[in-house]
Tab-separated table of C-alpha atoms in Angstrom:
chain	number	residue	atom	x	y	z
A	15	MET	CA	-17.386	18.621	-54.095
A	16	THR	CA	-20.250	20.684	-52.056
A	17	SER	CA	-23.701	19.804	-49.451
A	18	ALA	CA	-26.450	20.668	-50.134
A	19	PRO	CA	-28.112	23.133	-47.518
A	20	GLY	CA	-29.148	21.388	-44.339
A	21	GLN	CA	-26.912	18.232	-45.343
A	22	GLU	CA	-23.496	17.466	-43.015
A	23	GLY	CA	-20.587	16.106	-45.794
A	24	PRO	CA	-17.924	13.316	-44.735
A	25	GLU	CA	-15.194	16.721	-43.954
A	26	ALA	CA	-18.025	18.009	-41.749
A	27	SER	CA	-18.566	14.819	-40.177
A	28	GLY	CA	-15.675	13.881	-39.412
A	29	ARG	CA	-14.619	17.416	-37.765
A	30	GLN	CA	-18.063	16.915	-35.799
A	31	HIS	CA	-16.781	13.757	-34.587
A	32	ARG	CA	-14.051	14.315	-33.875
A	33	ARG	CA	-14.831	17.511	-31.643
A	34	ASP	CA	-17.449	15.619	-29.908
A	35	GLY	CA	-14.497	12.514	-28.155
A	36	ALA	CA	-12.273	16.146	-27.614
A	37	VAL	CA	-15.229	17.189	-25.292
A	38	ALA	CA	-15.964	13.894	-23.919
A	39	GLY	CA	-12.957	13.655	-22.409
A	40	GLN	CA	-10.468	15.118	-19.825
A	41	GLY	CA	-8.702	16.469	-20.981
A	42	ARG	CA	-7.733	18.585	-24.960
A	43	ALA	CA	-4.419	18.646	-26.622
A	44	ASP	CA	-3.900	20.969	-29.233
A	45	THR	CA	-1.282	19.455	-32.367
A	46	THR	CA	-0.650	19.421	-36.015
A	47	ALA	CA	-2.125	16.984	-38.104
A	48	PRO	CA	-2.699	16.462	-41.241
A	49	PRO	CA	-5.972	16.742	-42.325
A	50	GLN	CA	-7.840	15.218	-44.897
A	51	GLY	CA	-8.185	18.175	-47.483
A	52	GLY	CA	-4.380	17.930	-46.839
A	53	ALA	CA	-4.403	21.833	-45.108
A	54	ALA	CA	-2.640	21.858	-42.446
A	55	GLY	CA	-4.656	22.737	-39.284
A	56	PRO	CA	-5.068	22.442	-35.664
A	57	ALA	CA	-6.868	18.926	-34.911
A	58	LEU	CA	-7.905	18.253	-31.759
A	59	ILE	CA	-7.060	14.859	-29.912
A	60	SER	CA	-9.488	13.339	-27.365
A	61	ALA	CA	-7.950	11.997	-24.081
A	62	THR	CA	-10.693	8.113	-23.994
A	63	SER	CA	-9.209	7.578	-27.774
A	64	THR	CA	-6.750	5.022	-27.963
A	65	VAL	CA	-5.278	6.618	-31.111
A	66	PHE	CA	-3.468	8.927	-31.229
A	67	LYS	CA	-4.168	10.756	-34.417
A	68	ALA	CA	-1.072	12.936	-34.087
A	69	GLU	CA	1.627	14.072	-36.403
A	70	GLY	CA	5.417	14.365	-34.972
A	71	LEU	CA	6.519	13.329	-31.567
A	72	THR	CA	6.055	15.832	-29.577
A	73	GLY	CA	1.997	15.497	-29.891
A	74	ARG	CA	2.435	11.391	-29.716
A	75	LEU	CA	3.464	12.683	-26.039
A	76	ARG	CA	1.075	15.626	-25.105
A	77	ALA	CA	-1.729	13.357	-26.041
A	78	LEU	CA	-0.042	10.067	-23.591
A	79	ARG	CA	0.215	13.347	-20.676
A	80	GLU	CA	-3.722	13.606	-21.620
A	81	ARG	CA	-4.731	9.438	-21.855
A	82	LEU	CA	-1.995	8.916	-18.323
A	83	ARG	CA	-4.762	12.690	-17.153
A	84	TYR	CA	-7.848	11.239	-17.371
A	85	THR	CA	-7.029	7.663	-16.943
A	86	LEU	CA	-5.340	8.268	-13.004
A	87	GLY	CA	-8.451	10.650	-13.129
A	88	ARG	CA	-10.829	7.874	-12.713
A	89	PRO	CA	-12.632	7.701	-9.263
A	90	LEU	CA	-11.543	4.375	-9.464
A	91	THR	CA	-7.900	4.503	-10.307
A	92	PRO	CA	-7.274	4.269	-6.654
A	93	TYR	CA	-9.082	1.215	-6.010
A	94	TYR	CA	-7.611	-0.956	-8.883
A	95	LEU	CA	-4.030	1.084	-8.185
A	96	ILE	CA	-4.089	-0.606	-4.447
A	97	LEU	CA	-5.366	-3.761	-5.190
A	98	GLY	CA	-3.438	-4.746	-8.283
A	99	SER	CA	0.353	-2.944	-6.546
A	100	ALA	CA	-0.624	-4.697	-3.110
A	101	SER	CA	-1.590	-8.157	-5.117
A	102	LEU	CA	1.716	-8.274	-7.676
A	103	LEU	CA	4.072	-7.574	-4.318
A	104	VAL	CA	2.752	-10.185	-2.511
A	105	VAL	CA	2.873	-12.293	-5.409
A	106	LEU	CA	6.050	-11.549	-5.974
A	107	GLY	CA	7.287	-12.302	-2.654
A	108	LEU	CA	5.992	-15.225	-2.279
A	109	ILE	CA	8.383	-16.343	-4.613
A	110	MET	CA	11.901	-14.481	-3.440
A	111	VAL	CA	10.998	-16.526	0.012
A	112	PHE	CA	10.816	-19.679	-1.400
A	113	SER	CA	14.030	-18.732	-3.526
A	114	SER	CA	15.900	-17.289	-0.881
A	115	SER	CA	14.870	-19.304	2.587
A	116	ASN	CA	15.328	-22.835	1.166
A	117	ILE	CA	19.065	-22.767	1.507
A	118	THR	CA	18.167	-21.097	5.388
A	119	ALA	CA	15.428	-23.993	5.801
A	120	ILE	CA	18.030	-27.367	5.422
A	121	HIS	CA	20.790	-25.859	7.926
A	122	GLN	CA	18.695	-25.685	10.174
A	123	GLY	CA	17.436	-29.410	9.765
A	124	LEU	CA	13.979	-28.009	8.549
A	125	PRO	CA	12.394	-28.697	4.625
A	126	GLY	CA	13.375	-26.382	1.860
A	127	PRO	CA	9.994	-25.065	1.574
A	128	TYR	CA	9.137	-24.943	5.178
A	129	TYR	CA	8.984	-21.160	5.453
A	130	PHE	CA	7.727	-20.698	2.490
A	131	ARG	CA	4.568	-22.397	3.158
A	132	LYS	CA	3.728	-20.645	6.581
A	133	GLN	CA	4.343	-17.182	4.518
A	134	LEU	CA	1.556	-18.705	2.007
A	135	VAL	CA	-1.032	-19.668	5.261
A	136	ALA	CA	-0.445	-16.424	6.306
A	137	VAL	CA	-0.742	-14.903	2.485
A	138	LEU	CA	-4.246	-17.100	2.781
A	139	LEU	CA	-5.407	-15.913	6.471
A	140	GLY	CA	-4.572	-11.903	5.537
A	141	SER	CA	-6.619	-12.178	2.343
A	142	VAL	CA	-9.047	-13.187	4.400
A	143	LEU	CA	-8.842	-10.743	6.475
A	144	LEU	CA	-7.897	-8.422	3.809
A	145	VAL	CA	-11.343	-9.053	2.110
A	146	ALA	CA	-13.683	-8.516	5.271
A	147	ALA	CA	-12.028	-4.981	6.310
A	148	ALA	CA	-12.621	-3.912	2.408
A	149	ARG	CA	-16.089	-5.025	2.527
A	150	VAL	CA	-17.413	-4.473	5.824
A	151	PRO	CA	-18.346	-0.370	5.955
A	152	ALA	CA	-15.834	2.827	6.951
A	153	ALA	CA	-18.279	2.796	10.337
A	154	VAL	CA	-17.268	-0.885	11.121
A	155	HIS	CA	-13.810	-0.024	11.582
A	156	ARG	CA	-14.053	3.481	13.757
A	157	VAL	CA	-16.252	0.756	16.255
A	158	LEU	CA	-13.111	-1.369	16.300
A	159	ALA	CA	-10.379	1.135	17.702
A	160	TYR	CA	-10.657	0.683	21.507
A	161	PRO	CA	-11.195	-2.764	20.733
A	162	VAL	CA	-7.974	-3.212	18.546
A	163	LEU	CA	-6.320	-0.716	21.101
A	164	LEU	CA	-6.622	-2.143	24.145
A	165	GLY	CA	-6.241	-5.662	22.633
A	166	SER	CA	-2.256	-4.845	21.406
A	167	ILE	CA	-1.550	-3.151	24.694
A	168	GLY	CA	-2.777	-6.622	26.943
A	169	ALA	CA	-1.126	-8.663	24.120
A	170	MET	CA	2.615	-5.684	24.890
A	171	VAL	CA	2.202	-6.248	28.639
A	172	LEU	CA	2.492	-10.087	28.176
A	173	VAL	CA	5.466	-10.164	26.547
A	174	ALA	CA	7.425	-8.191	28.761
A	175	ILE	CA	6.486	-10.423	31.731
A	176	PRO	CA	9.482	-12.530	32.402
A	177	GLY	CA	8.455	-16.157	30.651
A	178	ILE	CA	5.543	-15.963	28.412
A	179	GLY	CA	7.503	-13.218	26.015
A	180	MET	CA	10.156	-14.930	24.060
A	181	LYS	CA	13.497	-12.907	22.423
A	182	VAL	CA	14.161	-13.773	18.828
A	183	ASN	CA	17.547	-12.227	17.414
A	184	GLY	CA	17.757	-10.282	20.689
A	185	ASN	CA	14.778	-8.448	21.007
A	186	ARG	CA	12.025	-9.759	23.455
A	187	ASN	CA	8.339	-8.595	21.180
A	188	TRP	CA	7.116	-12.481	20.457
A	189	LEU	CA	4.442	-14.402	21.889
A	190	ASN	CA	4.899	-18.320	21.122
A	191	PHE	CA	1.793	-20.389	21.074
A	192	GLY	CA	3.392	-23.835	20.319
A	193	PHE	CA	1.655	-24.360	16.891
A	194	PHE	CA	2.423	-20.515	16.184
A	195	GLN	CA	4.623	-17.237	17.173
A	196	VAL	CA	2.790	-13.819	17.344
A	197	GLN	CA	4.204	-9.786	17.799
A	198	PRO	CA	1.685	-7.740	18.799
A	199	SER	CA	3.923	-4.481	18.669
A	200	GLU	CA	2.968	-5.163	14.274
A	201	PHE	CA	-1.042	-5.151	15.490
A	202	ALA	CA	0.134	-1.670	17.383
A	203	LYS	CA	0.564	0.128	14.315
A	204	LEU	CA	-2.801	-1.089	13.228
A	205	ALA	CA	-4.385	0.103	16.739
A	206	LEU	CA	-2.443	3.332	16.715
A	207	LEU	CA	-4.126	4.165	13.227
A	208	LEU	CA	-7.899	3.501	13.688
A	209	TRP	CA	-7.511	5.128	17.264
A	210	ALA	CA	-6.409	7.617	16.159
A	211	ALA	CA	-7.916	8.261	13.196
A	212	ASP	CA	-11.335	8.252	14.981
A	213	LEU	CA	-10.227	11.056	18.533
A	214	LEU	CA	-8.974	13.632	16.336
A	215	ALA	CA	-11.850	12.645	13.596
A	216	ARG	CA	-14.348	13.827	16.900
A	217	LYS	CA	-12.067	16.496	17.536
A	218	GLN	CA	-12.041	17.585	14.294
A	219	LYS	CA	-15.978	17.582	14.191
A	220	ALA	CA	-16.705	19.560	18.490
A	221	GLY	CA	-13.911	22.255	17.050
A	222	THR	CA	-11.381	22.460	19.285
A	223	LEU	CA	-8.275	21.321	17.495
A	224	THR	CA	-7.858	24.834	17.069
A	225	GLN	CA	-6.094	24.710	21.167
A	226	TRP	CA	-2.874	22.623	21.333
A	227	LYS	CA	-3.897	21.412	24.166
A	228	HIS	CA	-6.510	19.492	22.756
A	229	LEU	CA	-4.051	18.633	19.539
A	230	LEU	CA	-1.327	16.800	21.915
A	231	VAL	CA	-3.389	15.138	23.740
A	232	PRO	CA	-4.178	12.270	24.425
A	233	LEU	CA	-2.815	11.250	21.451
A	234	VAL	CA	0.753	11.980	21.556
A	235	PRO	CA	0.564	10.699	25.866
A	236	GLY	CA	-1.366	7.812	23.884
A	237	ALA	CA	1.284	7.057	21.480
A	238	LEU	CA	3.767	7.540	24.432
A	239	VAL	CA	2.171	4.171	25.707
A	240	LEU	CA	2.512	2.507	22.558
A	241	LEU	CA	6.649	3.511	22.457
A	242	MET	CA	7.253	2.309	25.665
A	243	LEU	CA	6.126	-0.886	25.662
A	244	ILE	CA	7.770	-2.045	21.978
A	245	MET	CA	10.395	-0.417	23.059
A	246	LEU	CA	10.425	-2.591	26.726
A	247	GLY	CA	11.445	-5.556	23.950
A	248	GLY	CA	14.366	-3.254	22.303
A	249	ASP	CA	12.124	-3.245	19.099
A	250	MET	CA	13.505	0.866	17.311
A	251	GLY	CA	11.900	0.116	13.981
A	252	THR	CA	9.243	-0.655	14.931
A	253	SER	CA	8.466	2.720	17.603
A	254	MET	CA	10.260	4.562	14.151
A	255	ILE	CA	7.723	3.793	12.236
A	256	LEU	CA	4.265	4.744	14.950
A	257	VAL	CA	6.019	7.798	15.309
A	258	ALA	CA	6.671	8.367	11.543
A	259	MET	CA	2.624	8.124	11.893
A	260	VAL	CA	2.288	10.582	14.500
A	261	PHE	CA	3.834	13.361	12.596
A	262	ALA	CA	2.051	12.154	9.899
A	263	LEU	CA	-1.631	12.211	11.444
A	264	LEU	CA	-0.609	15.882	13.120
A	265	TRP	CA	0.822	17.733	9.575
A	266	MET	CA	-2.749	16.109	8.828
A	267	VAL	CA	-4.538	18.412	10.604
A	268	GLY	CA	-2.392	21.084	10.599
A	269	ALA	CA	-0.121	21.586	13.622
A	270	PRO	CA	1.161	24.743	13.432
A	271	LEU	CA	4.016	25.058	12.429
A	272	ARG	CA	6.498	25.645	15.913
A	273	LEU	CA	4.435	22.902	17.440
A	274	PHE	CA	5.192	20.769	14.645
A	275	VAL	CA	9.369	21.910	14.976
A	276	ALA	CA	9.362	21.484	18.862
A	277	THR	CA	7.867	17.714	18.823
A	278	LEU	CA	10.413	16.596	16.217
A	279	GLY	CA	12.967	17.768	18.019
A	280	ILE	CA	12.127	15.928	21.325
A	281	ALA	CA	11.767	13.218	19.549
A	282	VAL	CA	15.518	12.811	17.589
A	283	VAL	CA	16.529	13.545	21.004
A	284	ALA	CA	14.589	10.764	22.184
A	285	CYS	CA	15.996	8.671	19.567
A	286	THR	CA	19.519	9.555	20.050
A	287	ALA	CA	20.200	8.991	23.488
A	288	LEU	CA	18.530	5.436	22.450
A	289	ILE	CA	21.223	4.819	19.873
A	290	ILE	CA	23.872	5.832	22.034
A	291	THR	CA	22.992	3.841	25.271
A	292	VAL	CA	22.731	0.508	23.078
A	293	PRO	CA	26.289	-0.336	21.804
A	294	HIS	CA	25.075	-2.578	18.709
A	295	ARG	CA	22.932	-0.117	17.306
A	296	LEU	CA	26.021	2.374	16.835
A	297	ASP	CA	27.611	-0.103	15.257
A	298	ARG	CA	25.188	-0.104	13.138
A	299	LEU	CA	25.342	3.035	12.491
A	300	ALA	CA	28.084	2.800	12.220
A	301	CYS	CA	27.992	1.040	8.857
A	302	ILE	CA	25.773	3.414	7.091
A	303	GLY	CA	27.410	3.962	3.535
A	304	THR	CA	30.550	1.541	4.058
A	305	THR	CA	31.471	-0.375	0.927
A	306	THR	CA	34.613	-2.573	3.176
A	307	PRO	CA	35.329	-3.345	6.754
A	308	VAL	CA	34.825	-0.774	9.353
A	309	PRO	CA	37.518	-1.851	12.189
A	310	GLY	CA	36.101	-2.483	15.818
A	311	HIS	CA	32.371	-2.602	13.737
A	312	ASP	CA	30.447	-5.740	12.698
A	313	CYS	CA	28.963	-4.098	9.398
A	314	PHE	CA	29.375	-8.146	7.508
A	315	GLN	CA	25.346	-7.500	7.487
A	316	ALA	CA	25.896	-4.445	5.451
A	317	LEU	CA	28.413	-5.331	3.273
A	318	HIS	CA	27.063	-8.659	1.781
A	319	GLY	CA	23.527	-6.751	0.990
A	320	LEU	CA	26.042	-4.809	-1.236
A	321	TYR	CA	27.792	-7.199	-2.885
A	322	ALA	CA	24.098	-9.057	-2.705
A	323	PHE	CA	22.849	-5.399	-5.666
A	324	GLY	CA	26.767	-5.709	-6.848
A	325	LEU	CA	26.420	-9.657	-7.825
A	326	GLY	CA	22.710	-9.592	-9.892
A	327	GLY	CA	23.968	-6.391	-12.096
A	328	PRO	CA	21.033	-5.264	-14.465
A	329	PHE	CA	19.143	-8.788	-14.935
A	330	GLY	CA	20.147	-10.727	-11.783
A	331	THR	CA	21.717	-13.997	-12.111
A	332	GLY	CA	17.920	-15.983	-12.201
A	333	LEU	CA	15.353	-17.007	-9.497
A	334	GLY	CA	17.208	-19.320	-7.561
A	335	ALA	CA	20.563	-19.058	-8.710
A	336	GLY	CA	21.924	-16.922	-6.250
A	337	TYR	CA	25.295	-16.751	-4.251
A	338	GLU	CA	24.369	-15.107	-1.172
A	339	LYS	CA	21.913	-16.513	0.407
A	340	TRP	CA	24.006	-19.675	0.515
A	341	GLY	CA	25.103	-18.541	4.108
A	342	LEU	CA	26.593	-15.383	3.416
A	343	LEU	CA	23.907	-13.032	4.027
A	344	PRO	CA	22.129	-13.267	6.697
A	345	GLU	CA	18.238	-12.704	7.509
A	346	ALA	CA	17.914	-12.844	3.199
A	347	HIS	CA	14.557	-13.612	3.149
A	348	THR	CA	13.522	-11.294	6.281
A	349	ASP	CA	15.091	-7.791	6.274
A	350	PHE	CA	17.118	-8.176	3.522
A	351	ILE	CA	14.807	-10.155	0.665
A	352	PHE	CA	15.345	-6.953	-1.458
A	353	ALA	CA	18.995	-7.760	-1.889
A	354	ALA	CA	18.281	-11.131	-2.892
A	355	THR	CA	15.936	-9.693	-4.909
A	356	GLY	CA	18.324	-7.872	-6.467
A	357	GLU	CA	20.685	-10.590	-7.002
A	358	GLU	CA	18.154	-12.490	-8.052
A	359	LEU	CA	16.088	-10.367	-10.294
A	360	GLY	CA	18.690	-7.507	-10.772
A	361	LEU	CA	17.865	-3.856	-11.261
A	362	VAL	CA	15.157	-4.280	-13.428
A	363	GLY	CA	13.886	-6.332	-10.172
A	364	THR	CA	13.816	-4.109	-7.663
A	365	LEU	CA	13.588	-1.414	-10.086
A	366	SER	CA	9.706	-3.092	-10.450
A	367	VAL	CA	10.065	-4.003	-6.559
A	368	ILE	CA	10.223	0.343	-6.142
A	369	GLY	CA	7.632	0.886	-8.657
A	370	LEU	CA	5.113	-0.901	-7.162
A	371	PHE	CA	5.190	0.723	-3.727
A	372	ALA	CA	5.340	3.962	-5.465
A	373	ALA	CA	2.112	2.779	-7.271
A	374	LEU	CA	0.911	2.165	-3.553
A	375	GLY	CA	1.551	5.358	-1.834
A	376	TYR	CA	-0.020	7.130	-4.992
A	377	ALA	CA	-3.276	5.624	-4.721
A	378	GLY	CA	-2.806	5.388	-0.152
A	379	ILE	CA	-3.032	10.191	-1.309
A	380	ARG	CA	-5.695	9.739	-3.243
A	381	VAL	CA	-8.047	8.050	-0.855
A	382	ALA	CA	-7.097	10.448	1.636
A	383	ILE	CA	-7.250	13.757	-0.583
A	384	GLY	CA	-10.033	12.911	-2.598
A	385	THR	CA	-12.458	11.637	0.898
A	386	LYS	CA	-15.121	14.264	2.428
A	387	ASP	CA	-15.213	12.268	5.800
A	388	THR	CA	-11.865	13.011	7.598
A	389	PHE	CA	-12.137	9.276	9.782
A	390	VAL	CA	-11.724	7.880	6.515
A	391	ARG	CA	-9.118	10.651	5.420
A	392	TYR	CA	-6.329	10.047	8.975
A	393	ALA	CA	-6.788	6.504	8.645
A	394	ALA	CA	-5.402	6.193	4.805
A	395	GLY	CA	-2.311	8.993	5.396
A	396	ALA	CA	-1.555	7.019	8.678
A	397	ALA	CA	-1.897	3.555	6.658
A	398	THR	CA	-0.330	5.380	3.970
A	399	THR	CA	2.493	6.648	5.537
A	400	TRP	CA	2.681	3.864	7.643
A	401	ILE	CA	3.130	0.916	4.665
A	402	MET	CA	5.394	3.847	2.641
A	403	ALA	CA	8.212	4.208	6.127
A	404	GLN	CA	8.432	0.499	6.507
A	405	ALA	CA	9.217	0.217	2.898
A	406	MET	CA	11.845	3.376	2.753
A	407	ILE	CA	13.508	2.383	6.474
A	408	ASN	CA	14.221	-1.928	4.729
A	409	LEU	CA	14.966	-0.326	1.125
A	410	GLY	CA	17.146	2.068	3.087
A	411	SER	CA	18.716	-0.741	5.103
A	412	ALA	CA	19.305	-3.205	2.513
A	413	LEU	CA	20.667	-0.352	0.070
A	414	GLY	CA	23.249	0.519	2.980
A	415	LEU	CA	21.554	4.739	3.488
A	416	LEU	CA	19.795	4.007	6.767
A	417	PRO	CA	20.971	1.246	9.974
A	418	ILE	CA	19.516	-1.693	9.820
A	419	ALA	CA	16.576	-1.255	11.872
A	420	GLY	CA	15.148	-5.031	11.812
A	421	VAL	CA	11.922	-4.429	10.101
A	422	PRO	CA	10.293	-6.764	7.294
A	423	LEU	CA	9.554	-5.525	3.899
A	424	PRO	CA	5.091	-5.346	4.137
A	425	LEU	CA	3.572	-7.748	1.509
A	426	PHE	CA	6.895	-9.278	1.041
A	427	SER	CA	9.323	-10.074	3.638
A	428	TYR	CA	9.194	-13.500	5.591
A	429	GLY	CA	6.544	-12.641	8.566
A	430	GLY	CA	3.341	-13.487	9.274
A	431	SER	CA	2.473	-10.859	11.997
A	432	ALA	CA	3.425	-8.488	9.380
A	433	MET	CA	1.329	-9.420	6.437
A	434	LEU	CA	-1.448	-10.207	8.238
A	435	SER	CA	-1.458	-6.517	10.310
A	436	ALA	CA	-0.536	-5.069	6.747
A	437	MET	CA	-2.898	-6.515	4.590
A	438	CYS	CA	-5.386	-5.920	7.873
A	439	ALA	CA	-4.296	-2.039	6.020
A	440	LEU	CA	-4.548	-2.191	3.038
A	441	GLY	CA	-8.147	-3.962	3.133
A	442	MET	CA	-8.885	-0.716	4.967
A	443	LEU	CA	-7.276	1.353	2.370
A	444	LEU	CA	-9.507	-0.832	-0.627
A	445	CYS	CA	-12.361	-0.161	2.012
A	446	PHE	CA	-12.209	3.413	1.871
A	447	ALA	CA	-11.305	3.689	-1.789
A	448	ARG	CA	-14.251	2.109	-2.500
A	449	SER	CA	-16.471	5.283	-0.445
A	450	VAL	CA	-14.608	7.819	-2.740
A	451	PRO	CA	-17.278	9.673	-4.020
A	452	GLY	CA	-17.941	8.355	-7.569
A	453	ALA	CA	-15.879	5.363	-6.629
A	454	LYS	CA	-19.048	3.511	-5.577
A	455	ALA	CA	-21.398	4.074	-8.417
A	456	ALA	CA	-18.840	2.986	-10.797
A	457	LEU	CA	-17.791	-0.110	-9.160
A	458	ALA	CA	-21.902	-1.254	-9.119
A	459	ALA	CA	-22.076	-0.052	-13.124
A	460	ARG	CA	-19.648	-2.199	-13.983
A	461	SER	CA	-20.952	-5.109	-11.747
A	462	SER	CA	-23.143	-5.023	-13.435
A	463	LYS	CA	-22.209	-4.975	-17.240
A	464	SER	CA	-19.334	-7.447	-15.959
A	465	ARG	CA	-18.282	-9.917	-19.428
A	466	PHE	CA	-18.869	-12.415	-16.509
A	467	ARG	CA	-22.193	-11.910	-15.919
A	468	THR	CA	-23.306	-11.551	-19.384
A	469	GLY	CA	-21.378	-15.102	-20.210
A	470	LEU	CA	-23.076	-16.570	-17.146
A	471	ARG	CA	-26.815	-15.279	-18.680
A	472	ARG	CA	-26.301	-16.238	-22.103
A	473	VAL	CA	-24.716	-19.620	-20.606
A	474	LEU	CA	-27.913	-20.710	-18.017
A	475	PRO	CA	-31.497	-21.533	-19.303
A	476	ARG	CA	-33.436	-19.051	-17.941
A	477	ARG	CA	-35.722	-19.185	-14.664
A	478	ARG	CA	-39.402	-19.993	-15.678
A	479	THR	CA	-42.158	-19.288	-13.765
A	480	THR	CA	-46.099	-20.095	-14.290
A	481	ALA	CA	-47.134	-17.382	-12.843
A	482	ARG	CA	-48.843	-15.316	-15.593
A	483	PRO	CA	-47.908	-12.456	-16.854
A	484	ALA	CA	-50.079	-8.771	-14.982
A	485	ALA	CA	-53.336	-7.489	-17.548
A	486	ARG	CA	-52.207	-4.761	-18.867
A	487	PRO	CA	-54.572	-1.362	-17.896
A	488	PRO	CA	-57.090	-1.418	-21.504
A	489	ARG	CA	-55.452	1.805	-24.248
A	490	ARG	CA	-57.942	4.670	-24.490
A	491	GLU	CA	-59.591	5.632	-27.374
A	492	ARG	CA	-59.228	8.806	-28.642
C-alpha cells in the first residue's frame, strides 16, 4: 500500500520517529533489528529510550552502553552520585556500628547502644553541616579558609600541651570537654583543603605557578607545620592522608616531573625514618600479608581481621551474628569495621561498600574536571583525594595489604570528629557539583516540576484575592 504524494504512511512515520529519537540522544548505535516490513536493515537506538529495540545480546549491550553513557554525561549525575553514595554509606555504617559495638559497650559496663547513640548524634550534627555547606556559595568556603586553618593549628597546639591533650590508644590527639571529645587532626585535613585550594587559585590567577618557589612556598611549609603538629601526637595515618592531598594538589597544578619525583623521594625517606624509629610501627609493617602468627610480632588484630572475612563467606553470617566481635577482633566498630562487615554481610556487603566509595570518587573527579573555577577544581580534587586515600588505607589495613594505620573508614566507622569533618567535605563537594555548568539550571527546572510541588498545588486551595484584574488595553480595530 503506497501513500499519496505529500502524505506519509505508517512505515515512513515510524522511521522518522526513530530517527528523531536517535538524534535527540547523546549516542547512536547501529544494530541489525528486524524492521516492520521484514527486510533486514540498520536500526537506530536512542540513548534516551528505555526499550532497547535490538536483536541479540551484542545489540542490547551496545544499547545499554549508550544509555549508561548518556546517564553519566548529564550535568546532575555527580550531584546525585555524591548525595546517594554518601547517604548509603552513612546508613549502612550506622547499622554496622550498632551491630559491632554492642559487645564492646557491654564489656565496658555501658549500655549496649551507647556507641550507636553517639554516632547517631554525630550523623545528625554532620547532616546539618552538610546541608549548610551545600547551600552556601563557593565563595563562602573560600573566605573560611584562613579561619579554619588558624583554628585547627590552635587546637592542635592545645593537644600537644601536657595536661590538656588526652591520650587514646597511645596517641595524644584528643581534647576532652567532659561530655564530648574532639580530634583536631581530623579538621586539619579540612583546613589544608581550603587553604591550599585558595592559595593555588590565587597564584594561578597571578601567573606565578610556573616558578618552582611559588609552586612550593608557602604550600609545602604550611603543610609541614600541620604534619609536625599531628606527628607530635603520634598519628601517622592522618599524616599520610595530608601528604596524599599535597601530592594531589601538586599534580593538579601541573608540577614538573622532576620536582614531583624529588618531593616524593623526600616524603618516602621521612616516612621510612618515622617507621624505623618507633618499634610498634615496625611490628605492624611485619604483619602485612601474614595468615599465621609471626614470632616476635603482635599480629593479633591483623590475623583476626582476616579470620572475620573468612568466616563471612559470600553472604555473611547475618547482622548481629558475627563471632569475632565477641572480644576477638579489637576495634571492631572503628578501624576494623570493614572486617566486621565482611563477617556479617559477606563478600556481597564488602563489594557494596567498595562500590559506593568508587561511585563517590568518580563523582568527585567529575566535579573537579567539569568546573571552570580554579578554586573549585583544586578543592574538589583535594576533597576527593582525602576521602579515597583514607578509605584505601583503612580497607588495605583490614585486608592485610597495608600496615594498620589507625584511621577510620570515612562515613562508615565510629568516630564523631571524623564524621563531622567528612560530611563538611561532602557538603562542599555538593556545593561545587551544583555550580558545574548546566547543573544549576537543571536543578531549578527539576524543582519547579517536582511531583511534590505539583501535588501540593492540587491539594492546597488557591489564595483568593479581592484585587481586580488589570484592565486589558482596548483592541485596536483595523
